[in-house]
Structures are given as structure tokens and as C-alpha cells.
PDB file of C-alpha atoms in Angstrom:
ATOM      1  CA  MET N   1      54.860  -2.447  -8.120  1.00 46.00           C
ATOM      2  CA  ALA N   2      51.299  -2.940  -9.331  1.00 46.00           C
ATOM      3  CA  GLU N   3      51.850  -6.957  -8.459  1.00 46.00           C
ATOM      4  CA  THR N   4      53.191  -6.257  -4.706  1.00 47.00           C
ATOM      5  CA  GLY N   5      51.138  -3.405  -4.025  1.00 45.00           C
ATOM      6  CA  ASN N   6      50.316  -2.296  -0.316  1.00 48.00           C
ATOM      7  CA  GLY N   7      46.963  -4.786   0.005  1.00 47.00           C
ATOM      8  CA  ALA N   8      44.680  -2.125   0.286  1.00 45.00           C
ATOM      9  CA  PRO N   9      42.964  -1.728  -2.555  1.00 47.00           C
ATOM     10  CA  GLN N  10      43.009  -5.471  -2.931  1.00 49.00           C
ATOM     11  CA  GLY N  11      41.528  -5.489   0.437  1.00 47.00           C
ATOM     12  CA  GLY N  12      38.781  -3.144  -0.675  1.00 47.00           C
ATOM     13  CA  ALA N  13      38.282  -5.231  -4.291  1.00 49.00           C
ATOM     14  CA  ALA N  14      37.474  -8.744  -2.143  1.00 49.00           C
ATOM     15  CA  GLY N  15      35.305  -6.603   0.278  1.00 49.00           C
ATOM     16  CA  ASN N  16      33.388  -5.400  -2.605  1.00 50.00           C
ATOM     17  CA  GLU N  17      32.671  -8.778  -4.023  1.00 51.00           C
ATOM     18  CA  SER N  18      31.993 -10.424  -0.532  1.00 51.00           C
ATOM     19  CA  GLN N  19      29.237  -7.845  -0.126  1.00 48.00           C
ATOM     20  CA  GLN N  20      27.505  -7.900  -3.877  1.00 54.00           C
ATOM     21  CA  PRO N  21      25.707 -10.741  -3.268  1.00 57.00           C
ATOM     22  CA  THR N  22      23.650  -8.414  -0.156  1.00 82.00           C
ATOM     23  CA  GLN N  23      22.943  -5.959  -2.901  1.00 90.00           C
ATOM     24  CA  PRO N  24      19.060  -5.112  -3.178  1.00 90.00           C
ATOM     25  CA  ARG N  25      17.880  -7.241  -6.487  1.00 93.00           C
ATOM     26  CA  MET N  26      14.416  -6.747  -7.879  1.00 94.00           C
ATOM     27  CA  GLN N  27      13.620  -8.918 -11.615  1.00 95.00           C
ATOM     28  CA  VAL N  28      10.275  -8.732 -13.282  1.00 97.00           C
ATOM     29  CA  LEU N  29       8.488 -11.928 -13.810  1.00 97.00           C
ATOM     30  CA  GLY N  30       5.669 -10.644 -15.615  1.00 97.00           C
ATOM     31  CA  GLN N  31       2.916  -8.104 -15.606  1.00 98.00           C
ATOM     32  CA  PHE N  32      -0.710  -8.030 -16.623  1.00 98.00           C
ATOM     33  CA  ILE N  33      -3.858  -6.382 -16.366  1.00 98.00           C
ATOM     34  CA  ARG N  34      -6.141  -8.402 -14.048  1.00 98.00           C
ATOM     35  CA  ASP N  35      -8.918  -6.718 -14.743  1.00 98.00           C
ATOM     36  CA  LEU N  36     -10.298  -3.989 -16.800  1.00 98.00           C
ATOM     37  CA  SER N  37     -13.818  -1.933 -17.658  1.00 98.00           C
ATOM     38  CA  PHE N  38     -14.114   1.101 -20.059  1.00 97.00           C
ATOM     39  CA  GLU N  39     -17.606   2.552 -19.568  1.00 95.00           C
ATOM     40  CA  ASN N  40     -18.344   5.157 -22.402  1.00 92.00           C
ATOM     41  CA  VAL N  41     -21.701   6.644 -20.649  1.00 87.00           C
ATOM     42  CA  LEU N  42     -21.057   9.508 -23.507  1.00 77.00           C
ATOM     43  CA  ALA N  43     -21.676   7.118 -25.968  1.00 74.00           C
ATOM     44  CA  THR N  44     -24.540   5.769 -24.806  1.00 71.00           C
ATOM     45  CA  LYS N  45     -26.091   9.308 -23.769  1.00 67.00           C
ATOM     46  CA  GLY N  46     -25.887  10.388 -27.236  1.00 61.00           C
ATOM     47  CA  VAL N  47     -24.007  13.653 -25.908  1.00 55.00           C
ATOM     48  CA  GLN N  48     -23.495  16.135 -28.460  1.00 62.00           C
ATOM     49  CA  GLY N  49     -21.223  19.536 -29.115  1.00 61.00           C
ATOM     50  CA  GLU N  50     -18.546  20.521 -26.755  1.00 66.00           C
ATOM     51  CA  VAL N  51     -17.328  18.188 -24.163  1.00 68.00           C
ATOM     52  CA  GLN N  52     -14.997  20.006 -21.638  1.00 72.00           C
ATOM     53  CA  PRO N  53     -13.733  17.021 -19.443  1.00 79.00           C
ATOM     54  CA  ASP N  54     -12.738  16.986 -15.775  1.00 89.00           C
ATOM     55  CA  VAL N  55     -10.933  14.297 -14.367  1.00 93.00           C
ATOM     56  CA  GLU N  56     -10.385  12.370 -11.357  1.00 95.00           C
ATOM     57  CA  VAL N  57      -7.997   9.824 -10.606  1.00 96.00           C
ATOM     58  CA  GLN N  58      -8.124   7.073  -8.050  1.00 96.00           C
ATOM     59  CA  VAL N  59      -5.072   4.791  -6.793  1.00 95.00           C
ATOM     60  CA  ASN N  60      -5.374   1.601  -4.797  1.00 93.00           C
ATOM     61  CA  LEU N  61      -2.251  -0.323  -4.112  1.00 93.00           C
ATOM     62  CA  ASP N  62      -1.941  -4.287  -3.059  1.00 93.00           C
ATOM     63  CA  ALA N  63       1.115  -6.412  -2.570  1.00 96.00           C
ATOM     64  CA  ARG N  64       1.159  -9.987  -1.798  1.00 96.00           C
ATOM     65  CA  LYS N  65       3.685 -12.562  -1.041  1.00 97.00           C
ATOM     66  CA  ARG N  66       3.829 -15.449  -3.146  1.00 96.00           C
ATOM     67  CA  SER N  67       4.256 -19.464  -1.762  1.00 96.00           C
ATOM     68  CA  THR N  68       7.416 -19.336  -4.239  1.00 95.00           C
ATOM     69  CA  PRO N  69      10.230 -17.962  -1.872  1.00 94.00           C
ATOM     70  CA  ASN N  70      11.370 -13.871  -2.916  1.00 95.00           C
ATOM     71  CA  GLN N  71       8.405 -13.710  -5.248  1.00 97.00           C
ATOM     72  CA  TYR N  72       5.456 -11.036  -4.838  1.00 98.00           C
ATOM     73  CA  GLU N  73       2.566  -9.607  -6.677  1.00 98.00           C
ATOM     74  CA  VAL N  74       1.844  -6.169  -6.711  1.00 98.00           C
ATOM     75  CA  TYR N  75      -1.767  -4.648  -8.036  1.00 97.00           C
ATOM     76  CA  THR N  76      -2.105  -0.910  -8.732  1.00 97.00           C
ATOM     77  CA  LYS N  77      -5.953  -0.224  -9.012  1.00 97.00           C
ATOM     78  CA  PHE N  78      -6.731   3.075 -11.221  1.00 98.00           C
ATOM     79  CA  THR N  79     -10.400   3.961 -11.597  1.00 98.00           C
ATOM     80  CA  ILE N  80     -10.289   6.959 -13.512  1.00 98.00           C
ATOM     81  CA  THR N  81     -13.979   9.588 -13.511  1.00 96.00           C
ATOM     82  CA  SER N  82     -14.376  11.920 -16.207  1.00 94.00           C
ATOM     83  CA  LYS N  83     -17.110  14.105 -15.862  1.00 91.00           C
ATOM     84  CA  ASN N  84     -17.950  17.284 -18.470  1.00 84.00           C
ATOM     85  CA  LYS N  85     -17.574  20.401 -16.488  1.00 82.00           C
ATOM     86  CA  THR N  86     -20.905  22.201 -18.062  1.00 77.00           C
ATOM     87  CA  GLY N  87     -22.631  19.515 -15.695  1.00 74.00           C
ATOM     88  CA  ASP N  88     -23.957  16.936 -18.338  1.00 71.00           C
ATOM     89  CA  GLY N  89     -22.349  14.418 -15.695  1.00 84.00           C
ATOM     90  CA  VAL N  90     -20.172  11.493 -16.060  1.00 89.00           C
ATOM     91  CA  LEU N  91     -18.388  11.007 -19.514  1.00 91.00           C
ATOM     92  CA  PHE N  92     -16.736   7.717 -18.896  1.00 94.00           C
ATOM     93  CA  ILE N  93     -15.502   5.615 -16.340  1.00 96.00           C
ATOM     94  CA  LEU N  94     -12.271   3.412 -16.656  1.00 98.00           C
ATOM     95  CA  GLU N  95     -11.120   0.723 -14.089  1.00 98.00           C
ATOM     96  CA  LEU N  96      -7.889  -0.616 -14.715  1.00 98.00           C
ATOM     97  CA  ASP N  97      -6.245  -3.469 -12.377  1.00 98.00           C
ATOM     98  CA  TYR N  98      -2.810  -4.086 -13.304  1.00 99.00           C
ATOM     99  CA  GLY N  99      -0.440  -6.089 -11.967  1.00 98.00           C
ATOM    100  CA  GLY N 100       2.775  -7.493 -11.905  1.00 98.00           C
ATOM    101  CA  LEU N 101       4.676 -10.335 -10.837  1.00 98.00           C
ATOM    102  CA  PHE N 102       8.453  -9.681  -9.096  1.00 98.00           C
ATOM    103  CA  GLN N 103      11.392 -11.074  -7.691  1.00 97.00           C
ATOM    104  CA  ILE N 104      12.686  -9.554  -4.771  1.00 96.00           C
ATOM    105  CA  GLU N 105      16.055 -10.388  -2.833  1.00 95.00           C
ATOM    106  CA  ASN N 106      18.038  -9.003  -0.473  1.00 94.00           C
ATOM    107  CA  ILE N 107      15.929  -6.192   1.016  1.00 93.00           C
ATOM    108  CA  PRO N 108      15.689  -5.778   4.351  1.00 92.00           C
ATOM    109  CA  GLU N 109      12.085  -7.104   6.133  1.00 92.00           C
ATOM    110  CA  ASP N 110      11.470  -3.382   7.688  1.00 92.00           C
ATOM    111  CA  GLN N 111      11.830  -1.814   4.157  1.00 93.00           C
ATOM    112  CA  LEU N 112      10.201  -4.638   1.916  1.00 95.00           C
ATOM    113  CA  HIS N 113       6.736  -2.771   2.294  1.00 94.00           C
ATOM    114  CA  PRO N 114       7.713   0.386   1.042  1.00 95.00           C
ATOM    115  CA  PHE N 115       9.589  -1.521  -1.482  1.00 96.00           C
ATOM    116  CA  LEU N 116       7.114  -3.142  -3.022  1.00 96.00           C
ATOM    117  CA  LEU N 117       4.452  -0.082  -2.687  1.00 96.00           C
ATOM    118  CA  ILE N 118       6.485   1.856  -3.947  1.00 96.00           C
ATOM    119  CA  GLU N 119       9.267   0.764  -6.336  1.00 96.00           C
ATOM    120  CA  CYS N 120       7.176  -1.681  -8.030  1.00 97.00           C
ATOM    121  CA  PRO N 121       4.288   0.440  -8.944  1.00 97.00           C
ATOM    122  CA  ARG N 122       6.539   3.058 -10.424  1.00 96.00           C
ATOM    123  CA  MET N 123       7.960   0.267 -12.672  1.00 97.00           C
ATOM    124  CA  LEU N 124       4.293  -0.478 -13.820  1.00 98.00           C
ATOM    125  CA  PHE N 125       3.071   2.367 -14.508  1.00 98.00           C
ATOM    126  CA  PRO N 126       4.402   3.171 -17.615  1.00 97.00           C
ATOM    127  CA  PHE N 127       2.759   0.460 -18.919  1.00 98.00           C
ATOM    128  CA  VAL N 128      -0.828   1.825 -17.123  1.00 98.00           C
ATOM    129  CA  ARG N 129      -0.084   5.089 -18.624  1.00 98.00           C
ATOM    130  CA  ARG N 130      -0.207   3.461 -22.089  1.00 98.00           C
ATOM    131  CA  ILE N 131      -3.099   1.202 -21.596  1.00 98.00           C
ATOM    132  CA  VAL N 132      -5.233   4.263 -20.354  1.00 98.00           C
ATOM    133  CA  ALA N 133      -4.166   6.757 -22.994  1.00 97.00           C
ATOM    134  CA  ASP N 134      -4.915   3.847 -25.677  1.00 97.00           C
ATOM    135  CA  LEU N 135      -8.527   2.831 -23.881  1.00 96.00           C
ATOM    136  CA  THR N 136      -9.401   6.560 -23.830  1.00 94.00           C
ATOM    137  CA  ARG N 137      -8.840   7.411 -27.371  1.00 93.00           C
ATOM    138  CA  ASP N 138     -10.388   4.330 -28.853  1.00 94.00           C
ATOM    139  CA  GLY N 139     -13.258   5.176 -26.224  1.00 91.00           C
ATOM    140  CA  GLY N 140     -13.567   8.450 -28.616  1.00 88.00           C
ATOM    141  CA  PHE N 141     -11.862  10.895 -26.228  1.00 88.00           C
ATOM    142  CA  PRO N 142      -8.403  12.685 -26.767  1.00 89.00           C
ATOM    143  CA  PRO N 143      -6.125  10.464 -25.156  1.00 93.00           C
ATOM    144  CA  LEU N 144      -5.506  10.468 -21.304  1.00 94.00           C
ATOM    145  CA  ASN N 145      -1.797  11.013 -20.486  1.00 95.00           C
ATOM    146  CA  LEU N 146      -1.591  10.378 -16.521  1.00 96.00           C
ATOM    147  CA  GLU N 147       0.903  13.100 -15.100  1.00 95.00           C
ATOM    148  CA  ASN N 148       3.862  11.191 -12.896  1.00 95.00           C
ATOM    149  CA  ILE N 149       2.491  10.420  -9.619  1.00 95.00           C
ATOM    150  CA  ASP N 150       4.298  10.448  -6.402  1.00 96.00           C
ATOM    151  CA  TRP N 151       4.653   6.908  -5.077  1.00 96.00           C
ATOM    152  CA  VAL N 152       6.089   7.564  -1.625  1.00 96.00           C
ATOM    153  CA  VAL N 153       3.023  10.277  -1.129  1.00 95.00           C
ATOM    154  CA  LEU N 154       0.822   7.885  -1.977  1.00 93.00           C
ATOM    155  CA  TYR N 155       2.364   5.150  -0.094  1.00 93.00           C
ATOM    156  CA  ARG N 156       2.402   7.241   2.981  1.00 93.00           C
ATOM    157  CA  GLN N 157      -1.648   8.144   2.380  1.00 90.00           C
ATOM    158  CA  GLU N 158      -1.775   4.217   2.060  1.00 85.00           C
ATOM    159  CA  ILE N 159      -0.516   3.763   5.015  1.00 89.00           C
ATOM    160  CA  MET N 160      -2.497   6.435   7.112  1.00 90.00           C
ATOM    161  CA  ARG N 161      -5.572   5.264   5.663  1.00 87.00           C
ATOM    162  CA  ARG N 162      -5.154   1.598   6.803  1.00 86.00           C
ATOM    163  CA  ALA N 163      -4.631   2.831  10.295  1.00 90.00           C
ATOM    164  CA  ALA N 164      -7.456   5.071   9.890  1.00 92.00           C
ATOM    165  CA  GLU N 165      -9.660   2.091   9.277  1.00 90.00           C
ATOM    166  CA  GLN N 166      -7.936  -0.283  11.662  1.00 90.00           C
ATOM    167  CA  GLN N 167      -8.448   2.012  14.127  1.00 91.00           C
ATOM    168  CA  GLN N 168     -12.281   2.374  13.396  1.00 91.00           C
ATOM    169  CA  GLN N 169     -12.536  -1.318  13.026  1.00 90.00           C
ATOM    170  CA  GLN N 170     -10.931  -1.446  16.928  1.00 89.00           C
ATOM    171  CA  GLY N 171     -13.406   1.466  18.175  1.00 79.00           C
ATOM    172  CA  GLY N 172     -16.418  -0.472  16.560  1.00 62.00           C
ATOM    173  CA  GLY N 173     -15.820  -3.767  17.853  1.00 52.00           C
ATOM    174  CA  THR N 174     -15.699  -2.144  21.677  1.00 50.00           C
ATOM    175  CA  ALA N 175     -18.893   0.172  20.906  1.00 46.00           C
TER     176      ALA N 175
END
């Protein structure tokens, strides 16, 4: 009975095999620190006593196609400023530009940009988090463990920022 069958399960299996090459595929080929800066302002000021940090995190994203087919570079730039709540000024400034090299296949063109700026940074983030925690600890502060980021919201904000910037440039050219 299993040998003869009615053809439906076999047709379904064959259909899955022919569709398999079109499944989205992402491979991390490499990841790296492109630029890193940690300015320990507190150490240079010689501030002593109780420090109550107030942390501000800014994230910028960028993606570029490489000359090799289906390969992309994705960069996450973190600027982290910690200020003392008591008003003593800046404690530290950390700038980290972290990149990844990705092989991406079978993503429709209209979905590629969001994929690059949402899914790829999501893959890089655990490594960024570790680097930030290690740097702040090595700088004499408690390790700063970054909270999870909603990459979809960040992507939408980036699109709105770029649209506003483009509109401003177009408006500036006609004035």
C-alpha cells in the first residue's frame, strides 16, 4: 500500500524539494570591530565618591552590497554616553562600530533592505553586548549590559529619519 499510494503525498514531497532552493538563506561569513573608542572621563577628572550613572544609547545602522554576489556588509554603530546624575558631567563615552559580513540568498528585492537592517543586526547584537560589558568593566565601572533592542522599531525610525533628511535636502536645494 505504501508502495503504490495515491500520488498525493509523493507529489507534495516533490513539490517541497523543488521549492527548497528558494528558501531564504543567511550565513554569517565574519564579524569584526571596525572602530572602537572608550573615553574614561571620570578617570581623567579624578572624581571620587558616589557615582550615579545615567546612560544614553544611540544606535545607527548601515548596510552595503559587496562586489561578490549576494554578500553584504552590515554595520551597527553604538554611541553610549554615561553621565553622573548628580551633575558632575560625563563619566564615559563609548563608541563602537561593529560589522558583519553576510551571505544572503533568496530574499525578494523589496524585502532585502529591512532584512539587512533588522535580522543582520539582531545576529550581531549579542557580540556587541559582550564587548560593551567588558569595556565598561575594564574601565572601572560596573558592566553595562545593554537591554534587548527592538530592531523593527529602530528600522522604522531610521527610515523616517532618512526620509526627513532627504526632504530637507530637497527643500534646501529649491530655496
